[in-house]
Coordinates of C-alpha atoms and ligand atoms in Angstrom, one line a residue:
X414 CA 57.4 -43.3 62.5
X415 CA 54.0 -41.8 63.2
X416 CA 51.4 -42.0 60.3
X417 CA 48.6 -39.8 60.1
X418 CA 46.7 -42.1 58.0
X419 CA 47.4 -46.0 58.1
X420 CA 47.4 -48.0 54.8
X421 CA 44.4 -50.3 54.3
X422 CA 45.2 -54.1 54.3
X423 CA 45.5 -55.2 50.7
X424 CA 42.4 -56.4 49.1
X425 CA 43.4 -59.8 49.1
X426 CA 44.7 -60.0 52.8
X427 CA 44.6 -63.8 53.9
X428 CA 42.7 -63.6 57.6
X429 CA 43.0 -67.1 59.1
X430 CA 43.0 -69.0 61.5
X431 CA 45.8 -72.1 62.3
X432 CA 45.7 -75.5 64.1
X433 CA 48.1 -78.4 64.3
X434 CA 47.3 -82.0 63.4
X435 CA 48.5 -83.1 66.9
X436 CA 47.0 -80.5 69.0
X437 CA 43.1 -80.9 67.2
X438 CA 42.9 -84.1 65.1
X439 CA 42.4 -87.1 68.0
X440 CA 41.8 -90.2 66.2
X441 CA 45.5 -91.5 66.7
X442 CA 45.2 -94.5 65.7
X443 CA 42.4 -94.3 63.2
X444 CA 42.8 -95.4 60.0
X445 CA 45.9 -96.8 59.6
X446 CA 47.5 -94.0 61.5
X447 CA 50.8 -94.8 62.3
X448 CA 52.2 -94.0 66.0
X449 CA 54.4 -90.1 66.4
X450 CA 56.9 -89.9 68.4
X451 CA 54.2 -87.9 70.4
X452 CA 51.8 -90.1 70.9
X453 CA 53.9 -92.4 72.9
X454 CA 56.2 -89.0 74.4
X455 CA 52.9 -87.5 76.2
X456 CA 51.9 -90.7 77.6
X457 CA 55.0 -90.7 80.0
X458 CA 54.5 -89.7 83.3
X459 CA 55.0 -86.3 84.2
X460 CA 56.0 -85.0 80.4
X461 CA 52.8 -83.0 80.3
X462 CA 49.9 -80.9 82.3
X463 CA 47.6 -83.1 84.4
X464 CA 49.0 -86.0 82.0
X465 CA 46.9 -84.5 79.0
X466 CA 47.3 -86.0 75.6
X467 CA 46.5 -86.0 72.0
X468 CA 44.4 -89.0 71.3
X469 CA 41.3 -87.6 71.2
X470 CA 42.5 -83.6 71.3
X471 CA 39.7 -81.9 70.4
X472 CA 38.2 -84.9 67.8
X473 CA 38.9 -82.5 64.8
X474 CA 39.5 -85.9 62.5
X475 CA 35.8 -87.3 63.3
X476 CA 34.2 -83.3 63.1
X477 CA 35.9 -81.6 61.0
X478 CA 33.0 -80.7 58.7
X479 CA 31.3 -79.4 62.0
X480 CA 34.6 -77.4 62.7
X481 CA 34.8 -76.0 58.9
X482 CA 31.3 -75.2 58.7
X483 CA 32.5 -72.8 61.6
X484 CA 35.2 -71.4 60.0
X485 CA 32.8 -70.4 56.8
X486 CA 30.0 -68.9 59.1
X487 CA 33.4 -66.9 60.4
X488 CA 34.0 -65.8 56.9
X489 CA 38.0 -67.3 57.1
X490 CA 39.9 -66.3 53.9
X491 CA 43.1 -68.7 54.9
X492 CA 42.7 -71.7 57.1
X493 CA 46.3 -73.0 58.1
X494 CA 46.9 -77.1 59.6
X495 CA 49.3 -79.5 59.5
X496 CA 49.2 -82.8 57.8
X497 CA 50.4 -86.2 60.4
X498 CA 53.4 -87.5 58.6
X499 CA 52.5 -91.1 60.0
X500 CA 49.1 -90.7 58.3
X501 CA 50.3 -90.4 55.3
X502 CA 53.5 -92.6 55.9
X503 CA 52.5 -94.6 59.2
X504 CA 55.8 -96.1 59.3
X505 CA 57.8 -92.6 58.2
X506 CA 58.4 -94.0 54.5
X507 CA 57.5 -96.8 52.6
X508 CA 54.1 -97.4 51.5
X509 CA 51.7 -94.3 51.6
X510 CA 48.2 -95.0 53.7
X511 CA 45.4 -94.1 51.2
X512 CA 43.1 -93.5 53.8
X513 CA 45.3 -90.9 55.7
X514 CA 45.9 -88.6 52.0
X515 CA 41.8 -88.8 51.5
X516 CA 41.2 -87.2 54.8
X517 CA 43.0 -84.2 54.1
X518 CA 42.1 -84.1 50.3
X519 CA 38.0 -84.1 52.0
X520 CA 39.3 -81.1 54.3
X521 CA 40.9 -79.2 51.2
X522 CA 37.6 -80.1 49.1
X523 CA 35.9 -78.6 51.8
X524 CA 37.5 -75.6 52.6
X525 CA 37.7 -74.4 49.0
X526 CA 33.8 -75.3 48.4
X527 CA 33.7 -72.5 51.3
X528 CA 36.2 -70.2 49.5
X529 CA 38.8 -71.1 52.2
X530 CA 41.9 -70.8 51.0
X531 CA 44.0 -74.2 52.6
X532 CA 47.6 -73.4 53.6
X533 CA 49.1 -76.8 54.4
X534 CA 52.0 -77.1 57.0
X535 CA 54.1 -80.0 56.2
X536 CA 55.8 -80.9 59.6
X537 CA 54.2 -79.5 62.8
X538 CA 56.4 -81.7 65.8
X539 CA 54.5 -85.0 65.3
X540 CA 57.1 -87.1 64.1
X541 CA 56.6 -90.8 63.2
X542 CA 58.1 -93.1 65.6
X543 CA 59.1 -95.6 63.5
X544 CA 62.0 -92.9 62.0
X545 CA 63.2 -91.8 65.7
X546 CA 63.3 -95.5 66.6
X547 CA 65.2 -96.7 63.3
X548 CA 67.7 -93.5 63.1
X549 CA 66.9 -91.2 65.7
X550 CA 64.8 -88.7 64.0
X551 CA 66.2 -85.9 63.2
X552 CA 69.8 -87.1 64.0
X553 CA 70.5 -88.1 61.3
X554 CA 70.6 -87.3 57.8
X555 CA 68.7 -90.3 57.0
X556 CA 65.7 -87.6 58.1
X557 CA 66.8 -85.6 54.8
X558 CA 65.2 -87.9 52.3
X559 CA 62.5 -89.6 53.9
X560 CA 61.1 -85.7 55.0
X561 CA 61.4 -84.8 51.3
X562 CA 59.9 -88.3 50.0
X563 CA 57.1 -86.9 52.0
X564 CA 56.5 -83.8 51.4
X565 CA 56.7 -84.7 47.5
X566 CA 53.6 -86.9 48.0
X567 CA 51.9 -83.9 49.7
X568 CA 53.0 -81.8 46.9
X569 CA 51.6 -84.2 44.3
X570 CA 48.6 -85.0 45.8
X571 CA 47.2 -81.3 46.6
X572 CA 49.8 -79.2 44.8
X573 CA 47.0 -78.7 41.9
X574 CA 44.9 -76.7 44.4
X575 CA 46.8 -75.7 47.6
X576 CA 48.7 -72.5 46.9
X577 CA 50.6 -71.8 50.5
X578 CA 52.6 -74.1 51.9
X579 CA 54.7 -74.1 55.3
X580 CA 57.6 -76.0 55.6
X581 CA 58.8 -76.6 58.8
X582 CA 56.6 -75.1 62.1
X583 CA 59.0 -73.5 64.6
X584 CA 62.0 -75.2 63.9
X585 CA 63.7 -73.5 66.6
X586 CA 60.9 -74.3 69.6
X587 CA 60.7 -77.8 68.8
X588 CA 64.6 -78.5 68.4
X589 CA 65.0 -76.4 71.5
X590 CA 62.6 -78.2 73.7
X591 CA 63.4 -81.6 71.9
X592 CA 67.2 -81.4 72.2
X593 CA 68.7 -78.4 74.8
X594 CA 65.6 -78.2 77.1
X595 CA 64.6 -81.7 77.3
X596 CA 61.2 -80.8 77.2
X597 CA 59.5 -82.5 74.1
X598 CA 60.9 -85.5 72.5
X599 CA 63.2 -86.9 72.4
X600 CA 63.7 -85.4 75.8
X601 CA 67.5 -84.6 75.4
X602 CA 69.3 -82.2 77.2
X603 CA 72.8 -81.2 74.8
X604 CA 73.7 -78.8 73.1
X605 CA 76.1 -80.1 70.4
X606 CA 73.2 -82.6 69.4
X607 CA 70.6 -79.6 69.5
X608 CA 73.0 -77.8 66.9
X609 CA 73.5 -80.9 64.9
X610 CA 69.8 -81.5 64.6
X611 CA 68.8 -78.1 63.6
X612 CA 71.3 -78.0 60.6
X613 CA 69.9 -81.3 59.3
X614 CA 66.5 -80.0 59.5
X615 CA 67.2 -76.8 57.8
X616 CA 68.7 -79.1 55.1
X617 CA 65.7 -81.1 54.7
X618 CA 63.7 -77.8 55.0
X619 CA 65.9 -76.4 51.8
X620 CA 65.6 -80.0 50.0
X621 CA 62.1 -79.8 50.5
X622 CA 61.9 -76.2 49.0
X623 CA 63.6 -77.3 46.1
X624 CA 61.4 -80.1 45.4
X625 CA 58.6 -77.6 45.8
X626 CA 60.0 -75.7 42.6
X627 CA 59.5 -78.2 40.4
X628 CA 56.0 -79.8 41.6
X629 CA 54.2 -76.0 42.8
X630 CA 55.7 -74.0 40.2
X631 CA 52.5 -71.1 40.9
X632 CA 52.6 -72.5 44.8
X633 CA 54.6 -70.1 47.8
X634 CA 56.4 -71.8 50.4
X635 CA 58.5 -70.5 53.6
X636 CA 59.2 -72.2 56.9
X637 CA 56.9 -70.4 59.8
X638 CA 59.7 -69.2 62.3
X639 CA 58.8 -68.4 66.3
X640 CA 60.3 -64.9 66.5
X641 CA 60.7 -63.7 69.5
X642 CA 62.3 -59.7 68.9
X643 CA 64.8 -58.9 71.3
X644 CA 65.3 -56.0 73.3
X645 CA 67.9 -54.7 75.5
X646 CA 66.9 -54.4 79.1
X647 CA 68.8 -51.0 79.0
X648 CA 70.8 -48.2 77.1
X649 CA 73.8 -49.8 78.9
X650 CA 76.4 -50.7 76.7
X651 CA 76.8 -53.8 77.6
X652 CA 73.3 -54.8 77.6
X653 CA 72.7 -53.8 74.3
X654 CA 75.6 -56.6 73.0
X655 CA 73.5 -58.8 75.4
X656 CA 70.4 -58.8 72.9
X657 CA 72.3 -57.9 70.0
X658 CA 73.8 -61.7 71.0
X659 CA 70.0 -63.0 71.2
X660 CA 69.1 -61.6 68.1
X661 CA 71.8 -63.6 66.7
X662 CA 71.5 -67.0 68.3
X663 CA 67.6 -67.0 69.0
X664 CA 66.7 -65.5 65.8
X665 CA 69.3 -65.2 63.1
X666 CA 70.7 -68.6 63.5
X667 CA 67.5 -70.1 61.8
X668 CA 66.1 -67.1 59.4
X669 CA 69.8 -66.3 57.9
X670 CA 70.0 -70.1 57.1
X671 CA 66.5 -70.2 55.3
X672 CA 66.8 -66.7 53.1
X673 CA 70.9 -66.0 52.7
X674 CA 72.1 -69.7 52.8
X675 CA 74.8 -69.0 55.8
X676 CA 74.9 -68.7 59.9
X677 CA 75.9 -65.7 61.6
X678 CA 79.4 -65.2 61.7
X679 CA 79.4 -64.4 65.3
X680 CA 77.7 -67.1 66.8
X681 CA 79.5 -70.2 64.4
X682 CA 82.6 -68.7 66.1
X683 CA 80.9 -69.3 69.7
X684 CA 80.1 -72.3 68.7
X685 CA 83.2 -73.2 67.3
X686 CA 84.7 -72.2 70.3
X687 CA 82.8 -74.4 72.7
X688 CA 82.7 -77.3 70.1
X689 CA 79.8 -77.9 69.8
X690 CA 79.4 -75.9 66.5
X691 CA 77.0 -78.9 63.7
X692 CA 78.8 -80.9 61.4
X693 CA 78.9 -78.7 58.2
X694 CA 79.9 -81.3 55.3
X695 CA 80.7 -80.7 51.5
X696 CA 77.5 -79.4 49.5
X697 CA 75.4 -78.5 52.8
X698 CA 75.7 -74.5 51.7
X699 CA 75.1 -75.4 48.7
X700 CA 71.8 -76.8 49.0
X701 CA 70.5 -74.2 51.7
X702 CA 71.4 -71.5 49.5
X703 CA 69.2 -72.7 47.3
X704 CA 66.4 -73.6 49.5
X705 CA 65.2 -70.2 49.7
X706 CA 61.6 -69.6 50.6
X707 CA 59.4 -67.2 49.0
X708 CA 58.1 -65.6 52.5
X709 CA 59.0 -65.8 55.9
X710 CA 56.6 -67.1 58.2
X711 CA 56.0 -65.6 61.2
X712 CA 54.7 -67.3 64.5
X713 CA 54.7 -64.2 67.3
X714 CA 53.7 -64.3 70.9
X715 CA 56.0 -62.0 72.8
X716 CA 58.9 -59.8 72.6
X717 CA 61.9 -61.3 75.6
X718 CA 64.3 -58.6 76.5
X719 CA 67.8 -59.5 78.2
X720 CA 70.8 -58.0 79.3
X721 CA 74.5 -59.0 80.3
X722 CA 75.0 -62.4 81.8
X723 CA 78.3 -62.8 83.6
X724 CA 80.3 -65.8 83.1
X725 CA 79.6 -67.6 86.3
X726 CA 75.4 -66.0 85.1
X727 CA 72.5 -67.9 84.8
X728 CA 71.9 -70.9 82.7
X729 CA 69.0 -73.3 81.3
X730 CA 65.5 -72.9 80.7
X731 CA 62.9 -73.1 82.6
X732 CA 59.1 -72.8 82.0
X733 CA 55.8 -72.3 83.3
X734 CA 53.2 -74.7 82.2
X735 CA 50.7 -73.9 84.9
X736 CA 49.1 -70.7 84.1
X737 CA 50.7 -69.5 87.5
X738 CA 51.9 -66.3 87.0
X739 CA 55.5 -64.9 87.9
X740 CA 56.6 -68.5 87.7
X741 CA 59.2 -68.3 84.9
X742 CA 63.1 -68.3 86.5
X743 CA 65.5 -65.8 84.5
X744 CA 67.3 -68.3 81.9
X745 CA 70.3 -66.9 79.6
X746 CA 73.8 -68.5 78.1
X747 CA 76.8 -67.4 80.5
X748 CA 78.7 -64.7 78.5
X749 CA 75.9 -63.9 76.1
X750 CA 72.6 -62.8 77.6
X751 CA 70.1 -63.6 80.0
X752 CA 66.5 -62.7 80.2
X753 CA 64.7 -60.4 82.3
X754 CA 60.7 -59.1 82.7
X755 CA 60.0 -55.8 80.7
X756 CA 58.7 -53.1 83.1
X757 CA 56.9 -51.8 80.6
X758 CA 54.7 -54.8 79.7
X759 CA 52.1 -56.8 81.1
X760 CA 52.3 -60.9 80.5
X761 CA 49.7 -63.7 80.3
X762 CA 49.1 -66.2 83.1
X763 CA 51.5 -68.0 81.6
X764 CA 54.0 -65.0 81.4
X765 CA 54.4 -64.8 78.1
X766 CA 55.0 -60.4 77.5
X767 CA 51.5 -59.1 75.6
X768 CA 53.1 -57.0 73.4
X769 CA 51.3 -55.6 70.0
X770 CA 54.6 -52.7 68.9
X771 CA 56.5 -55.7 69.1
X772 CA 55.1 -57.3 66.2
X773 CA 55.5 -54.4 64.3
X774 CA 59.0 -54.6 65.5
X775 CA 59.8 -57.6 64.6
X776 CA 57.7 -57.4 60.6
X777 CA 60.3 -54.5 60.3
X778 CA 63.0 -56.2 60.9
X779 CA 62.0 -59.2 58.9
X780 CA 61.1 -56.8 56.1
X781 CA 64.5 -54.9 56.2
X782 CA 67.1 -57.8 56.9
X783 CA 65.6 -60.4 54.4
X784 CA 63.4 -57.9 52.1
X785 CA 60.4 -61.2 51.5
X786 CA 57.0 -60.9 52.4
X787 CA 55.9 -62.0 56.1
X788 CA 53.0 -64.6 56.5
X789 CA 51.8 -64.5 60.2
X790 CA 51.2 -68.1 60.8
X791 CA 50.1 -67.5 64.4
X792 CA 49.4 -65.3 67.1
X793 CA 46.8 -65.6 69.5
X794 CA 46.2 -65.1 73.4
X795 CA 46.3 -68.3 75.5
X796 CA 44.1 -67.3 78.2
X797 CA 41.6 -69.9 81.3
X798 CA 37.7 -69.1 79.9
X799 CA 34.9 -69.5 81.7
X800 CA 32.0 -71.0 80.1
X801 CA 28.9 -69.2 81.2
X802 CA 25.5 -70.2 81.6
X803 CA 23.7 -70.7 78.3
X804 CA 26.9 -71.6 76.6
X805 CA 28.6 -67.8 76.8
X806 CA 31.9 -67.4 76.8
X807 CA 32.7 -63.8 77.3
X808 CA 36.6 -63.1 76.2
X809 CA 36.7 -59.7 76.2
X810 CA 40.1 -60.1 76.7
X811 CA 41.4 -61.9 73.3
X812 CA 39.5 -59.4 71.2
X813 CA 41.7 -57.0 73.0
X814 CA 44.4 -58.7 72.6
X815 CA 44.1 -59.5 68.9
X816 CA 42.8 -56.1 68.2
X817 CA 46.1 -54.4 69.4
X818 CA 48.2 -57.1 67.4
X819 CA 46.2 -56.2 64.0
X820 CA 46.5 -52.6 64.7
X821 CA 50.2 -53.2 64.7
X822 CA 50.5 -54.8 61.7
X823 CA 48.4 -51.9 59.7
X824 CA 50.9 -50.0 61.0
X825 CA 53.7 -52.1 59.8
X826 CA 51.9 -52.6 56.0
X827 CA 52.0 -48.4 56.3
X828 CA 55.5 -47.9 57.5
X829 CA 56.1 -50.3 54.3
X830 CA 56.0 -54.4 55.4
X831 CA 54.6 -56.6 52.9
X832 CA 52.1 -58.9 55.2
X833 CA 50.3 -61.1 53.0
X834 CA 48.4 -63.3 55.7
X835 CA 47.4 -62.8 59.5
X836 CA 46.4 -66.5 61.0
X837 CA 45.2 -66.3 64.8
X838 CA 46.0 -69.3 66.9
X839 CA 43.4 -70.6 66.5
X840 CA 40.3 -71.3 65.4
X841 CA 38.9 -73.9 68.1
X842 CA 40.1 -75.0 71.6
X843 CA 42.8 -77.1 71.4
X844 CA 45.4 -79.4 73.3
X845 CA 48.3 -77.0 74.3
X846 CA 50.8 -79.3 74.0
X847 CA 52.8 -79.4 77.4
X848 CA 49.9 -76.6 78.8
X849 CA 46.8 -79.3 78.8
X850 CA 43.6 -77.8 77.4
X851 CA 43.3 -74.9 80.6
X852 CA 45.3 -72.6 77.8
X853 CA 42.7 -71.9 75.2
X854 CA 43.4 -69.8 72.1
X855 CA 40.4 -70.7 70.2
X856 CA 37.4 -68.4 68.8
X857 CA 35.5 -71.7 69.4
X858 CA 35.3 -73.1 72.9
X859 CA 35.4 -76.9 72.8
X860 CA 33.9 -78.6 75.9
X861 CA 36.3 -80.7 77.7
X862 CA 39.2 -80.2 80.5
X863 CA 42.5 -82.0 81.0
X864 CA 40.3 -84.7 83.3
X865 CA 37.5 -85.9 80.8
X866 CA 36.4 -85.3 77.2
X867 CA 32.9 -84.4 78.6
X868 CA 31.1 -83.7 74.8
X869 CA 33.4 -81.7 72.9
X870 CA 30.8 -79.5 71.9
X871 CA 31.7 -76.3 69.8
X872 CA 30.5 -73.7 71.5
X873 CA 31.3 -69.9 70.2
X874 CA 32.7 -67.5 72.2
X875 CA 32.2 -63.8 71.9
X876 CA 35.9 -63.8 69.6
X877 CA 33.9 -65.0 67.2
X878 CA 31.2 -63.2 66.3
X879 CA 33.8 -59.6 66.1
X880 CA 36.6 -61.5 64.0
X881 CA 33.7 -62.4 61.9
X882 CA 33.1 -58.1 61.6
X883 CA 36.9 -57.8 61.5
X884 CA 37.4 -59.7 58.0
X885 CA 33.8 -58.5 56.7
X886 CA 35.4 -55.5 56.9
X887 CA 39.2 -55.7 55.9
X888 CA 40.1 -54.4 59.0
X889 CA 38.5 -51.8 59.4
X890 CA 36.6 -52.9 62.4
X891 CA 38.4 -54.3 65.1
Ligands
LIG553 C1 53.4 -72.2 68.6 C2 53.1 -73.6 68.1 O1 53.3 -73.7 66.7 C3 51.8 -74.1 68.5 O2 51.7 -75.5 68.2 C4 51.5 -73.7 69.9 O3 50.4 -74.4 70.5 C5 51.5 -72.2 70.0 N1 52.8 -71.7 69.7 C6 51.1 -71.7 71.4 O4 52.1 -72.1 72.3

């Protein structure tokens, strides 16, 4: 629909920002830090960009107060980040590490003296190694337990002043690369064991919510999901089954289980078929059914669009980690889809599509299939800056970027979408996991490069000063 007059953003609109412990906080073995599967994954040769890693990321654990004395100059309503597990539990369970819970109860002190409102993100990829090396992670169910044991110490500890939670960070992207792509850890390349994994984390992510209940009573919690809309390359037929089919194994595989309790008819029977459908044992509905969250979080890049894939098509993933564009090889299931580029949008250096309608696509589709309120947890332009003379960085480009998106969702509030929080990705510089630090997203350039930590000085970058006007203003600039 067309709207002759878009609806303000609510009064109370959460504008953020969002980091991950992993990507920002450094200090890996600081403080009785235990190891993540992570820190020893990204050491192995040829896992990751130039090598890069996270043990000093961008030193957010030793200048934190620096980084949120930014975020208040900024004028941040919401600031999103994930807590280490093995901080808290360096060897995954067992005894909790003081020292790891004070450091994030500082950062929440912190951030509500500056009338930030903390949203905490209980498990962003950073597993402790102790629990892949005793059970294999994930694997098993063991994982169901210890992740909730954890998250109930989180929930006790802050629970009194931290209102939003997120459960699980991208589920689907860090099962996918961990288990079918073999691109994170554990490096596996199987599909059976993907599917087995992501049913036991959705357990632990409905055990958790329960949990929640009874600790947060006035708290909100949801998972933050990496939706990815589909679209069909054509009117054809056929190729509208095609992403029909990805909308069902790429997206409704993992939001039906968090909000309705079940899996998509359609693609259990695939998987049933190929057996390699999870191991689905007595109680398991149960207990996701009751796991539901209160919003759906919503981490959006891109929009992919597909059509048909014969069954002698194209197969496996393959991704460009380079910044060099038109690198990224069509990828699909055989019989189900496969991807193709969108004529009708432009894509990033690293050729991910740059499109704003398809955010409002996909909030109206979250909006009309599960009927909860949608928490952006990211979006956010990953994009090589140059640092200028005199410490300028001008980024013309991510205003643009982030402009278009937040246009789009003032149209989805008006065509009825009930957005309660837009987070950017992110606030400074970061370490882009498999990307190195070429791929910046932050409104806060941090001086360093994939071959030496140079300074690490905050410097900020033209983003900043105009998403400061954009939340002085609601909106209304931008
Ligand atoms: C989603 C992930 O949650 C985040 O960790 C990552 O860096 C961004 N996407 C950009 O790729």
């Amino acid at each position: 629909m067309i709207h002759d007059k878009l609806k303000a953003f609510p009064k109370d609109f959460l504008w953020g920002s969002a980091s991950a412990a992993y990507q920002v906080e450094g200090g890996w073995n600081q403080d009785g830090k235990g190891k993540s599967n992570w820190d020893v994954y990204a050491h192995f040769p040829g896992t990751t960009y130039k090598g890069t890693n996270g043990d000093v990321a961008v030193d957010h654990y030793n200048r934190w107060q620096e980084d949120v004395a930014l975020m208040a100059e900024v004028g941040l309503k919401t600031y999103r980040f994930s807590v280490a597990w093995s901080r808290i539990f360096p060897e995954g369970k067992g005894e909790v590490n003081q020292k790891g819970l004070e450091f994030y109860n500082n950062l929440i002190n912190e951030l509500i003296k500056n009338k930030i409102e903390p949203a905490i993100t209980l498990y962003h990829w950073d597993l402790p190694l102790a629990l892949e090396e005793e059970y294999g992670g994930w694997e098993s169910r063991q994982i169901i337990e210890d992740f909730t044991n954890y998250a109930v110490v989180l929930f006790k500890a802050f629970g009194d002043r931290v209102k939003y939670w997120i459960s699980l960070n991208e589920q689907n992207i860090f099962t996918g690369h961990g288990y079918k792509f073999g691109l994170h850890p554990p490096g596996v390349t199987d599909d059976k064991r993907f599917f087995q994994v992501n049913h036991i984390a959705s357990l632990a992510n409905a055990k958790a919510i329960v949990e929640f209940r009874k600790l947060v009573p006035n708290g909100l919690i949801g998972p933050s999901f990496a939706y990815s809309p589909a679209y069909p390359l054509t009117s054809k037929p056929e190729d509208i089954i095609a992403a029909e089919n990805a909308e069902e194994f790429i997206n409704h595989w993992w939001m039906d289980a968090y909000v309705f309790g079940r899996y998509p008819q359609m693609v259990l029977n695939y998987l049933i078929e190929q057996g390699i459908a999870p191991i689905i044992e007595p109680g398991d509905m149960e207990l996701l059914a009751q796991g539901k969250p209160d919003f759906m979080g919503v981490n959006y890049y891109q929009t992919t669009t597909y059509e048909s894939n014969p069954l002698d098509g194209v197969g496996s993933a393959k991704f460009n980690t380079t910044g060099k564009k038109g690198t990224t090889p069509e990828t699909g299931i055989p019989g189900v889809y496969k991807t193709k580029p969108n004529p009708f949008l432009q894509a990033t250096d690293w050729d991910w599509t740059i499109d704003p309608e398809g955010l409002r696509i996909g909030l109206r589709r979250i909006a009309s299939r599960y009927n909860l309120p949608v928490f952006i947890s990211e979006n956010g332009l990953g994009a090589f800056d140059t640092l200028e003379e005199g410490d300028i960085v001008n980024d013309d480009y991510r205003i643009a970027y982030i402009s278009e998106h937040i246009k789009a969702i003032q149209e989805a509030i008006s065509d009825g979408v009930d957005v309660i929080a837009y987070c950017t990705w992110s606030f400074t510089d970061l370490l882009s996991w498999l990307n190195g630090f070429q791929k910046r997203y932050g409104f806060v350039y941090v001086n360093r490069d994939e071959e030496s930590e140079k300074d690490l000085r905050r410097i900020k970058k033209k983003s900043f000063y105009w998403y400061k006007k954009v939340i002085e203003t609601n909106g209304e600039v931008k």
